[in-house]
CSV table of C-alpha atoms in Angstrom, one decimal:
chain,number,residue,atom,x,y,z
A,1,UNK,CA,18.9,9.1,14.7
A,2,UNK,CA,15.3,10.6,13.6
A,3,UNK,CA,14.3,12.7,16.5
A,4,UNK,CA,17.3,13.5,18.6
A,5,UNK,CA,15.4,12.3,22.1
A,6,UNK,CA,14.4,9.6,23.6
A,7,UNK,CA,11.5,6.9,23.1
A,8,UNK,CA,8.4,9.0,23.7
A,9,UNK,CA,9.9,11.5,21.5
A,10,UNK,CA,9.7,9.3,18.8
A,11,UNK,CA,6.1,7.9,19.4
A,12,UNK,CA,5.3,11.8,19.2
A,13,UNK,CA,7.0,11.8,16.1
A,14,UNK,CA,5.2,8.6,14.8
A,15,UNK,CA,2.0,10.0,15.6
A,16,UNK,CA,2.4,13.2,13.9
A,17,UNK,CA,3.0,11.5,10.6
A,18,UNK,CA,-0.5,9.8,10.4
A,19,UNK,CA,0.8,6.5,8.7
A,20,UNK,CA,-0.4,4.0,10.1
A,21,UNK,CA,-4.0,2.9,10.3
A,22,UNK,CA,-6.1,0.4,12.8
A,23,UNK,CA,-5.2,-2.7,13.0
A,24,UNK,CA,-5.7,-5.9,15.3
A,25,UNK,CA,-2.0,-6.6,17.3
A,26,UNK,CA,-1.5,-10.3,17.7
A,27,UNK,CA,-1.6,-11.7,21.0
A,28,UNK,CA,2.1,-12.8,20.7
A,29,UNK,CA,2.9,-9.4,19.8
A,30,UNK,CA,0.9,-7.8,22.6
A,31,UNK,CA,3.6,-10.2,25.3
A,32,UNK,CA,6.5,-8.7,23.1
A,33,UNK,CA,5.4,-5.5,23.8
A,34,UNK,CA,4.8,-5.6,27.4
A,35,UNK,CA,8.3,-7.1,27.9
A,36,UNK,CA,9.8,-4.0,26.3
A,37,UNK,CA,8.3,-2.1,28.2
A,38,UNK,CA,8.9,-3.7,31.3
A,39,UNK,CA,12.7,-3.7,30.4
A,40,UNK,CA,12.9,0.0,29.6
A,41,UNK,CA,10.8,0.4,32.9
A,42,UNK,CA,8.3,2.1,31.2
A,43,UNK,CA,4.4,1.4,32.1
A,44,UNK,CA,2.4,-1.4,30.6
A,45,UNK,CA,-0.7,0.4,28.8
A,46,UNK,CA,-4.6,-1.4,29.1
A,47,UNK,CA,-3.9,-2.3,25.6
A,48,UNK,CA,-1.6,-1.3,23.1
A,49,UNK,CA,-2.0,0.8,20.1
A,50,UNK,CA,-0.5,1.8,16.8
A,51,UNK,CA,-2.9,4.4,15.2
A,52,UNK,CA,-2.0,6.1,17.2
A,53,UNK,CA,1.0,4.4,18.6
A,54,UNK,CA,0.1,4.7,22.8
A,55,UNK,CA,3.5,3.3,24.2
A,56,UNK,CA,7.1,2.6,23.4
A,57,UNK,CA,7.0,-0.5,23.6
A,58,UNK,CA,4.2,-0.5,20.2
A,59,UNK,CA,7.0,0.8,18.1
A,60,UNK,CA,8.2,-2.9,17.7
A,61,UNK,CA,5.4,-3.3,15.5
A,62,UNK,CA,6.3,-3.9,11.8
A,63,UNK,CA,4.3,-1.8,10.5
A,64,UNK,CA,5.9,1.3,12.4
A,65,UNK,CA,8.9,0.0,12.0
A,66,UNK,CA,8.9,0.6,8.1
A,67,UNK,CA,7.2,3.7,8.7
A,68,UNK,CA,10.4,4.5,10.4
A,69,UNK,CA,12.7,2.9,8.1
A,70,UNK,CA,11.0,5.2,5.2
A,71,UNK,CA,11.6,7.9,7.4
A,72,UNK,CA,15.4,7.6,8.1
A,73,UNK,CA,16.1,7.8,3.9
A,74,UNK,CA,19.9,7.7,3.2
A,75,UNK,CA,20.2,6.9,6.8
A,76,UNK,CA,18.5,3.6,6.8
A,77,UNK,CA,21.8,1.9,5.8
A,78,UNK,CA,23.7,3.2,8.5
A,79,UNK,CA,20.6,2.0,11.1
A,80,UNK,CA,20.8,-1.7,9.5
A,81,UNK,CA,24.2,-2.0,9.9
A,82,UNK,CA,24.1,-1.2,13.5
A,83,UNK,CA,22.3,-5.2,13.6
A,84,UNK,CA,23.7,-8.4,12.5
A,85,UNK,CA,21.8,-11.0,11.3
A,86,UNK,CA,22.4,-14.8,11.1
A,87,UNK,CA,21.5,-17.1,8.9
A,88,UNK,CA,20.9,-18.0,4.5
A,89,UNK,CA,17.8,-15.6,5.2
A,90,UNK,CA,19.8,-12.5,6.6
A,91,UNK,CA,19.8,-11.0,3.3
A,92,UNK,CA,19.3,-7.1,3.2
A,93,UNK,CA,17.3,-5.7,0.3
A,94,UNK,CA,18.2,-2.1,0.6
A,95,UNK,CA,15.8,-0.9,-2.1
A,96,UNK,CA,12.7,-2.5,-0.8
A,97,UNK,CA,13.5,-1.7,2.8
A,98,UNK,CA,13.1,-5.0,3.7
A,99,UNK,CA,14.6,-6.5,7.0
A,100,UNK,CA,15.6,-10.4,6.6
A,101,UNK,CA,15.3,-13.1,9.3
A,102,UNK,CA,17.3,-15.6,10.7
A,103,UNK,CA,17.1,-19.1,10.6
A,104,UNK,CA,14.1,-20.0,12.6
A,105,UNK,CA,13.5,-17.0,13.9
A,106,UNK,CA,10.5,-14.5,13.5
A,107,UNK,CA,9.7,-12.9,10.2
A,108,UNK,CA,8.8,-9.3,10.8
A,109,UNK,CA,6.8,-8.8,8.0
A,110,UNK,CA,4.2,-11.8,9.5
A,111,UNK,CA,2.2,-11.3,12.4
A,112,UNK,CA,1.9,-13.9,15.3
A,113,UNK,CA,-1.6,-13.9,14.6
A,114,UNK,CA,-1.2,-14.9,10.8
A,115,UNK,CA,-0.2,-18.3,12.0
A,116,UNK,CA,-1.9,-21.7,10.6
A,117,UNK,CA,-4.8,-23.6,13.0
A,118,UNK,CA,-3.6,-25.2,15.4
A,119,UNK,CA,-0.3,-23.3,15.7
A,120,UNK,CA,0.5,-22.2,19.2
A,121,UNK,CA,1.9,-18.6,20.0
A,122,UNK,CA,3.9,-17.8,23.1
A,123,UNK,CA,3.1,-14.8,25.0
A,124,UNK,CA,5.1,-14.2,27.8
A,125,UNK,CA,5.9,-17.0,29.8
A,126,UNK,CA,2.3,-18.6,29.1
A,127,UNK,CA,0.9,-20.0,25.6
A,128,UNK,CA,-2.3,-20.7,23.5
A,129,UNK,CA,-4.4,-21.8,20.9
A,130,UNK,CA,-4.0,-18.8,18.1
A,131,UNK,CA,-7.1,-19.5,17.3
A,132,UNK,CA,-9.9,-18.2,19.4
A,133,UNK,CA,-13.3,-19.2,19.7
A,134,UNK,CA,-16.2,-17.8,18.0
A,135,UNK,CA,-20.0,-17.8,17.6
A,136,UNK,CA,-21.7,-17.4,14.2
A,137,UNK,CA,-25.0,-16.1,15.2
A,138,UNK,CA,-26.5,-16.4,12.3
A,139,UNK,CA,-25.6,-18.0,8.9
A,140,UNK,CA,-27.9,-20.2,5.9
A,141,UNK,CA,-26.7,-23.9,5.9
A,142,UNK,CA,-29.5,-24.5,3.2
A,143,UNK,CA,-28.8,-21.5,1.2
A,144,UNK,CA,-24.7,-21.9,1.5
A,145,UNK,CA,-24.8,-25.9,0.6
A,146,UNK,CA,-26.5,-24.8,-2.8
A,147,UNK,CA,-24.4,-21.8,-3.4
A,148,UNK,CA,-20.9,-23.8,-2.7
A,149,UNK,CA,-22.5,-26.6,-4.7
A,150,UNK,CA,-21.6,-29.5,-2.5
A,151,UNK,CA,-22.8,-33.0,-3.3
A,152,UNK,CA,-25.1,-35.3,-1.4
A,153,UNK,CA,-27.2,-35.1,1.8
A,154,UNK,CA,-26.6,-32.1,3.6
A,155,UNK,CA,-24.5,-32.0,6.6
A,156,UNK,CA,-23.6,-29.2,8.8
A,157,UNK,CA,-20.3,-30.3,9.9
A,158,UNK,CA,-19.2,-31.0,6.5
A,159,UNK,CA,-19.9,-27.2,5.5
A,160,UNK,CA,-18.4,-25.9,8.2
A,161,UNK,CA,-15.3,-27.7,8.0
A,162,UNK,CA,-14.7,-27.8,4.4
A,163,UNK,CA,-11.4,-26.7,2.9
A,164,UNK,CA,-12.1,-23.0,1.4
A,165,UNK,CA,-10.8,-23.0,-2.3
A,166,UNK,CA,-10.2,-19.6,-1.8
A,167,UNK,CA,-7.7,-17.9,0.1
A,168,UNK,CA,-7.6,-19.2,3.8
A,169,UNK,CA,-9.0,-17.1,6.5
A,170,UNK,CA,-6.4,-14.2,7.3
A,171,UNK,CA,-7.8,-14.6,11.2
A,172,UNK,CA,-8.6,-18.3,11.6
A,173,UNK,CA,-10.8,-19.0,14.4
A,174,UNK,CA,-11.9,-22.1,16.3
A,175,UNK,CA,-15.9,-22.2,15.7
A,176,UNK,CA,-17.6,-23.5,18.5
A,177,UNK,CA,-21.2,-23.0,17.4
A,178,UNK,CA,-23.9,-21.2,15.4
A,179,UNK,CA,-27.4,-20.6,14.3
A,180,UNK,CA,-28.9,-22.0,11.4
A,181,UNK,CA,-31.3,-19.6,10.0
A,182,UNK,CA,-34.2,-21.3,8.0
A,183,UNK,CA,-36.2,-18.6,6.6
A,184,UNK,CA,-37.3,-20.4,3.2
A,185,UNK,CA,-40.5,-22.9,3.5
A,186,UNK,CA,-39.5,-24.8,0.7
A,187,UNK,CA,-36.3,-25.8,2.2
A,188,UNK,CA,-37.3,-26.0,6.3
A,189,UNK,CA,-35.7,-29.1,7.7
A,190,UNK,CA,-37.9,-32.4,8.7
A,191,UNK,CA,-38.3,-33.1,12.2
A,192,UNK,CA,-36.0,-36.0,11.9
A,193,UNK,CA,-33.5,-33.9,11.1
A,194,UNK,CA,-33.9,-31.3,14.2
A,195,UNK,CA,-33.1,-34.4,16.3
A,196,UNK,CA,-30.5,-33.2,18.7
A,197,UNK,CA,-27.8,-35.5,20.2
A,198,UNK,CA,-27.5,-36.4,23.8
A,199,UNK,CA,-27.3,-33.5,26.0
A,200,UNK,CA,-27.5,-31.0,23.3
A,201,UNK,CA,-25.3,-29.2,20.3
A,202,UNK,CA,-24.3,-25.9,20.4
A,203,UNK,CA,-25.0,-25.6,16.7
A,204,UNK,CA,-28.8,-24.6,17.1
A,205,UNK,CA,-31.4,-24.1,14.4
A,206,UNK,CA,-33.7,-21.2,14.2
A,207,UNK,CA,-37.1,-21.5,11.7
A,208,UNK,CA,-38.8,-18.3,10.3
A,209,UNK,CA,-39.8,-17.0,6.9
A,210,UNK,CA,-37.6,-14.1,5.2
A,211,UNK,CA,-39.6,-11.1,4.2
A,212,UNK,CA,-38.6,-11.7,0.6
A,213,UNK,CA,-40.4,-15.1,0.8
A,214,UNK,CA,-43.8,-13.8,2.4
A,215,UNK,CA,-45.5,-15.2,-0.2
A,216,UNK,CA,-44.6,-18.7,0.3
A,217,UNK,CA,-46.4,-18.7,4.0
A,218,UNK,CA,-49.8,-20.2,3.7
A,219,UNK,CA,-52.2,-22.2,6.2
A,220,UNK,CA,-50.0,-25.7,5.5
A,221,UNK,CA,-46.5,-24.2,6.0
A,222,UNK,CA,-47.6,-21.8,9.0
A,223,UNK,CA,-48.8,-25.4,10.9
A,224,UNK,CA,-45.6,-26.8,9.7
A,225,UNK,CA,-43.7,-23.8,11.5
A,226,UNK,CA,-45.1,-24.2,14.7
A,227,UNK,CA,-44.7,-27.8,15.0
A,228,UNK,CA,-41.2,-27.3,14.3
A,229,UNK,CA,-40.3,-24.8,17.2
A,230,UNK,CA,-41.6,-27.1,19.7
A,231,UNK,CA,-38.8,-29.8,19.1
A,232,UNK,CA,-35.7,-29.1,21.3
A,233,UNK,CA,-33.5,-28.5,18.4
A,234,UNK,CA,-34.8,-25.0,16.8
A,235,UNK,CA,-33.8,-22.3,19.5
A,236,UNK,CA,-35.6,-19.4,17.4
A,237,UNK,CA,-37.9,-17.8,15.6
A,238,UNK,CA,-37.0,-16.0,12.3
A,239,UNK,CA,-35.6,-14.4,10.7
A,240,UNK,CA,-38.7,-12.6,9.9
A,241,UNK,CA,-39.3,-9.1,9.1
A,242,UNK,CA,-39.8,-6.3,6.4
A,243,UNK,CA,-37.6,-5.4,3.8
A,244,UNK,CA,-38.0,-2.4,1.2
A,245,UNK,CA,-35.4,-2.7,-0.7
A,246,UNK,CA,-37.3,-4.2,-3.6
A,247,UNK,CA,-40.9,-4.0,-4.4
A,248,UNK,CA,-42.0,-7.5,-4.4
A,249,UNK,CA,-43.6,-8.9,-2.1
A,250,UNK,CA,-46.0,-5.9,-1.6
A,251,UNK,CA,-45.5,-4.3,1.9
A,252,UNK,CA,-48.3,-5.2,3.0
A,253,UNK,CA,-48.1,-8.9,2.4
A,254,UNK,CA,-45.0,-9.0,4.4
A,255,UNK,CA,-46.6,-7.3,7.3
A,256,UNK,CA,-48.8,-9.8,7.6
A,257,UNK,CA,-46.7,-12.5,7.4
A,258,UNK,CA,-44.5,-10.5,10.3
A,259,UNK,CA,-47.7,-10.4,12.4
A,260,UNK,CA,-48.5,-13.5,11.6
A,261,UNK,CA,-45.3,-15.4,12.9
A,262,UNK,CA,-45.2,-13.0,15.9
A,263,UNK,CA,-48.2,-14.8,17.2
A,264,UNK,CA,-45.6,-17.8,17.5
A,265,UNK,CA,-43.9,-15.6,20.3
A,266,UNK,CA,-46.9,-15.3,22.9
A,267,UNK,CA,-45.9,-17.0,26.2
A,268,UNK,CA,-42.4,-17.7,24.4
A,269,UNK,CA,-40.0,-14.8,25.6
A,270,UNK,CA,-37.0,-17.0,26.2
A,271,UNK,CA,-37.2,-18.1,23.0
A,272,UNK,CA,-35.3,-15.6,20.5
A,273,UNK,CA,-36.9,-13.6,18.0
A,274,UNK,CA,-34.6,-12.9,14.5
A,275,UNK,CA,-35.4,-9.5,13.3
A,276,UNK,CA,-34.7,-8.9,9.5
A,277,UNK,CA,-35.5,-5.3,8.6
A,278,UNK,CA,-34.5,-3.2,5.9
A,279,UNK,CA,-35.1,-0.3,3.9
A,280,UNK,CA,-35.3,1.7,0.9
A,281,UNK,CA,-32.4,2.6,-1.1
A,282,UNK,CA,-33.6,6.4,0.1
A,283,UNK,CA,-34.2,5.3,3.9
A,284,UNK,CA,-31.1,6.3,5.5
A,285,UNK,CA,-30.1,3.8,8.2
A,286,UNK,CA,-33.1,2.0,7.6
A,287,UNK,CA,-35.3,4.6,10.0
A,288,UNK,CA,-38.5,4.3,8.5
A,289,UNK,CA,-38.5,0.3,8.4
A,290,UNK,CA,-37.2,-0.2,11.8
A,291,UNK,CA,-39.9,2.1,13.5
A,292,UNK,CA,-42.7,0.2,11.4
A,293,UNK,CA,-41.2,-3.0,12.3
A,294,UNK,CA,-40.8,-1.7,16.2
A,295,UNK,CA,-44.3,-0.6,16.5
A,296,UNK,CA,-45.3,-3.6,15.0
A,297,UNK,CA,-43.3,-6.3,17.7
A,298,UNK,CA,-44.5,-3.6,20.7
A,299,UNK,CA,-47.5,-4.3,19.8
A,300,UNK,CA,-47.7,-8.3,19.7
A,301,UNK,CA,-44.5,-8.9,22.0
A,302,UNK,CA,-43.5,-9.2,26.3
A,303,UNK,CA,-41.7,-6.4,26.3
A,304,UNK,CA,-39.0,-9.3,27.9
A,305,UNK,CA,-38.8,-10.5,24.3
A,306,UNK,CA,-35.6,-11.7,24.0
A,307,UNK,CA,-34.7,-9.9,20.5
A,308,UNK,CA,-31.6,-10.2,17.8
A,309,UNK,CA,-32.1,-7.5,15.1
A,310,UNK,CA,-30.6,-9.3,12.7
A,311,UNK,CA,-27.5,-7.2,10.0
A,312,UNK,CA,-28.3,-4.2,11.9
A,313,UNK,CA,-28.1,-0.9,10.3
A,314,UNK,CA,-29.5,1.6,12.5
A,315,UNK,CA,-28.4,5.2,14.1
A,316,UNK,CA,-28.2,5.9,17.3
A,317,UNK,CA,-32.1,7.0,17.2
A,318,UNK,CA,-32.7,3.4,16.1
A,319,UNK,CA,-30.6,2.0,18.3
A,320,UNK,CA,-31.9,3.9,21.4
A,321,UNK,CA,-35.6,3.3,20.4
A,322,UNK,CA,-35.0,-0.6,20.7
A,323,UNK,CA,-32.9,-0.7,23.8
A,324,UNK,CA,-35.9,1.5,25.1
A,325,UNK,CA,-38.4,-1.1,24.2
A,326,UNK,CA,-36.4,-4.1,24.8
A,327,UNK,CA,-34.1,-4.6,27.5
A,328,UNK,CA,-33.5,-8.2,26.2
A,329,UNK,CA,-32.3,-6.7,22.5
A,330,UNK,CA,-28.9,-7.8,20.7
A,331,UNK,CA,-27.7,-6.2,17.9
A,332,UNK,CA,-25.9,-8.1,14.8
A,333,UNK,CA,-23.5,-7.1,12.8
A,334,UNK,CA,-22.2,-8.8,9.8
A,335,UNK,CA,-19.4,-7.6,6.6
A,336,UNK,CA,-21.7,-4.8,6.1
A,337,UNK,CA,-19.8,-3.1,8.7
A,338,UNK,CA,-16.9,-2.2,6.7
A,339,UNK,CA,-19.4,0.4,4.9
A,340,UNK,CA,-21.1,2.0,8.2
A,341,UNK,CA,-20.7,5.8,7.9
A,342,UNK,CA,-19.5,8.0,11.0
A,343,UNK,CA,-23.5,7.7,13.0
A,344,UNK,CA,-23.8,3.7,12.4
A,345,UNK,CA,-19.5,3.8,13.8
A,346,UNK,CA,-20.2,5.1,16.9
A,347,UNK,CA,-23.3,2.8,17.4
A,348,UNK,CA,-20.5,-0.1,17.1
A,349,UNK,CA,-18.6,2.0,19.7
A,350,UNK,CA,-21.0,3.0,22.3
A,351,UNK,CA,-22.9,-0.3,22.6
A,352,UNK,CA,-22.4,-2.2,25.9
A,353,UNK,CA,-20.2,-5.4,24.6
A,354,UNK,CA,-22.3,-7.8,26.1
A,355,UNK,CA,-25.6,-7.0,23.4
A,356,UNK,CA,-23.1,-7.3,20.3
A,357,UNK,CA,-23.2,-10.8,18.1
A,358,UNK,CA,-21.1,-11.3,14.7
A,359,UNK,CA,-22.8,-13.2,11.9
A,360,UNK,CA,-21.3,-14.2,8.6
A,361,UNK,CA,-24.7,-14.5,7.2
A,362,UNK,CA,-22.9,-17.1,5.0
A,363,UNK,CA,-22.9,-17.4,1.8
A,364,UNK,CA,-23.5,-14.0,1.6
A,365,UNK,CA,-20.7,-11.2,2.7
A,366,UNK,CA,-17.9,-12.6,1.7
A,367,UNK,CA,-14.6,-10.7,2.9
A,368,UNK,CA,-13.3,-8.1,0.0
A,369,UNK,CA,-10.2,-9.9,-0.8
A,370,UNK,CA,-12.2,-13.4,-1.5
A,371,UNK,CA,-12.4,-13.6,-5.4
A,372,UNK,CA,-15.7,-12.6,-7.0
A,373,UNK,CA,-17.0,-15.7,-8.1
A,374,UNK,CA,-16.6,-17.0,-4.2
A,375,UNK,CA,-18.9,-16.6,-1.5
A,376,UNK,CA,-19.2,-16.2,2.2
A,377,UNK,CA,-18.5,-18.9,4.9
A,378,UNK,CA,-18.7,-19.0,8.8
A,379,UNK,CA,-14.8,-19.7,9.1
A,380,UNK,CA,-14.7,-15.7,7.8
A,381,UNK,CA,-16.5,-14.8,10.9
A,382,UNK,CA,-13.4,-12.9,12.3
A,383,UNK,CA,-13.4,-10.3,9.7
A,384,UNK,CA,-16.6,-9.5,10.8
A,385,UNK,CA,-15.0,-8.4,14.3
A,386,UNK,CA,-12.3,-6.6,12.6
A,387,UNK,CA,-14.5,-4.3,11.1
A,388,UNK,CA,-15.9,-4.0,14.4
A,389,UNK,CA,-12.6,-3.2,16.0
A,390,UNK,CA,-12.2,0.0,13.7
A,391,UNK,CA,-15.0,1.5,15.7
A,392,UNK,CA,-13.8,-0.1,19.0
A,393,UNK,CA,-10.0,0.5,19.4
A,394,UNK,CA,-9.9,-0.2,23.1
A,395,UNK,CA,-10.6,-4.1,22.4
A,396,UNK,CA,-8.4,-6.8,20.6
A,397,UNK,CA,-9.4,-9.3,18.5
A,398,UNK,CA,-9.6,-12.0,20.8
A,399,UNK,CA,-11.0,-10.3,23.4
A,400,UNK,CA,-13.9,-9.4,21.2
A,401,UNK,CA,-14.8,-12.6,19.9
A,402,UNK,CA,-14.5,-14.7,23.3
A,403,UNK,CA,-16.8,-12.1,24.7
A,404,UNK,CA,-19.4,-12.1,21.7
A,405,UNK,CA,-19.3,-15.9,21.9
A,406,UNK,CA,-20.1,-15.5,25.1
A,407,UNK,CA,-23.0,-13.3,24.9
A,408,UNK,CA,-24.5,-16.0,21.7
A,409,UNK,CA,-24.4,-18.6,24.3
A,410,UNK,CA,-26.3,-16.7,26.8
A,411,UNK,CA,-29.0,-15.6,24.4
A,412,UNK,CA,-29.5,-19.2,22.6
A,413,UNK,CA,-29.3,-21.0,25.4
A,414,UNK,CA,-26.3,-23.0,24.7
């Protein structure tokens, strides 16, 4: 009725319209869309697409489909009344364009991957969790339990399974494990409480000092520190590092401190090293801090240094120079992603997946449709990948975050 030809003609058409935008297809969907093809014997694609739409069997998706519905104008009648729908909720409102569903069936306007915790989606003939698994690489237990406001001692499984009283997560996620990034001497857990249990927790704790706190380091604290990475619990060091972006503490106070906690790292190489850096307001990309902080760490480190740079923010110059230097490097992203400009997007999109990590950085970065007076949380880790997946259209969703748990596990050791 649009195009006058077949299928493909139509995806053509689609395409040239430029209405739709990237967006992660539901695993569900993805077996919906296979199946059409297979029935129009059409080939299945690597992955499917709808910006812009790679296969026939992607114009199922809702999205499309209103694009198409807007297209047909006065026609659109005439195309609904070609299908009959059963049920109290086969109701057709004409002037919204919206399609109604029947009883118990599948409401177009709702993705598969919208579905509730614990929900199962059917893809195919096979079925799953629709709730993947994911790493936090790096998030403030300390920092989050005061920001939150929760009462009494605290407890990491209480804060990472507490009901949100802001809107649920849009991509729920099944969290297997994190890191616990103490960077604040005042607030460094006891020993007593790096205990781990019986063959080990994949929740692992990393101790360091934040550049912002370089101050707070003295003789005491810096014996404290190193006691506390020899218990089995703390998996890292950091995060530690410089940061411009304010003028206190004095540069080169926090290069001291930076030098001084690298020391911690000498015969160490397995053990992970958080990177903070970051720069002025004027230092695009953070160049000039990230090549004072890499000369620094060449200097003091096995070039085997296992290495997370920490929010990373680079180019590709920064991100060749540390690859260069480290072999063991990952790079972190967090909600700062959904910012990057075109250099810092193809970054995202030319590093191998195995050196990528997601961090919430919790409670910081919280998603832009949490209300203002909210904050960030580890169970928003997936919105973190999406903004990844705008940069790297040839993944989905879960792919990404099964593989980037995978590569936390490797690199903590859990």
């Amino acid at each position: 009725m649009l195009v006058g030809g077949d299928l493909e003609d139509l995806v053509t058409h689609v395409n040239r319209l430029e209405i739709t935008r990237p967006h992660i297809i539901g695993q569900a969907v993805q077996g919906q869309m296979e199946e059409v093809c297979r029935e129009g014997g059409r080939p299945v694609p690597p992955y499917f697409s709808t910006a812009p739409v790679n296969s026939p069997g992607a114009l199922i998706d809702w999205r499309v489909q209103a694009a198409i519905m807007g297209e047909l104008g006065d026609r659109a009648d005439a195309f609904r009344g070609m299908f009959r729908l059963q049920g109290p909720r086969a109701a057709i409102g004409s002037s919204a364009g919206q399609i109604g569903q029947a009883e118990g069936g599948i409401d177009p306007l709702r993705s598969p991957s919208d579905s509730p915790p614990g929900k199962k989606t059917i893809c195919g003939q096979c079925s799953q969790e629709s709730t993947p698994p994911a790493f936090d690489s790096h998030f403030h237990l300390d920092r989050g339990w005061r920001q939150w406001r929760m009462n009494g001692r605290m407890d990491r499984q209480r804060f990472i399974e507490m009901r949100l009283p802001t809107p649920p997560p849009r991509n729920p996620v099944d969290l297997v494990g994190g890191v616990m990034v103490y960077c604040d001497p005042g607030t460094w857990p006891s020993a007593l409480a790096l205990q781990e249990p019986p063959g080990g927790s994949p929740w692992v704790t990393a101790i360091g000092v934040h550049p912002k706190k370089a101050q707070q380091l003295d003789d005491s604290s810096f014996d404290k520190m190193e006691r506390l990475l020899g218990l089995p619990g703390v998996r890292a060091i950091g995060e530690v590092g410089l940061d411009q972006s304010q003028r206190d503490p004095p540069l080169q106070r926090q290069v001291s401190t930076l030098r001084w906690v690298l020391n911690l790292c000498k015969g160490r190489p397995e053990v992970p090293l958080i990177l903070h850096i970051r720069g002025a307001p004027e230092d695009r990309h953070s160049a000039e801090a990230h090549l004072k902080v890499l000369t620094i760490v060449r200097e003091r480190v096995d070039p085997q240094q296992r290495i997370h740079l920490h929010c990373f923010d680079g180019g590709r110059q920064e991100a060749r120079r540390w690859r260069d230097a480290f072999p063991n490097v990952y790079f972190g992203y967090t909600g700062e992603v959904i910012r990057f400009d075109q250099e810092q997007g193809q970054v995202v999109s030319s590093l191998p997946l195995d050196r990528i990590l997601l961090e919430s950085d919790a409670p910081y970065f919280r998603p832009s449709w949490v209300p203002n007076h909210s904050y960030g949380h580890p169970q928003y880790i997936a919105e973190v990948a999406m903004g990844l997946l705008a940069f790297r259209s040839g993944d989905t969703l879960w792919a990404l975050l099964e593989a980037i748990t995978s590569n936390a596990r490797v690199l903590y050791r859990v």
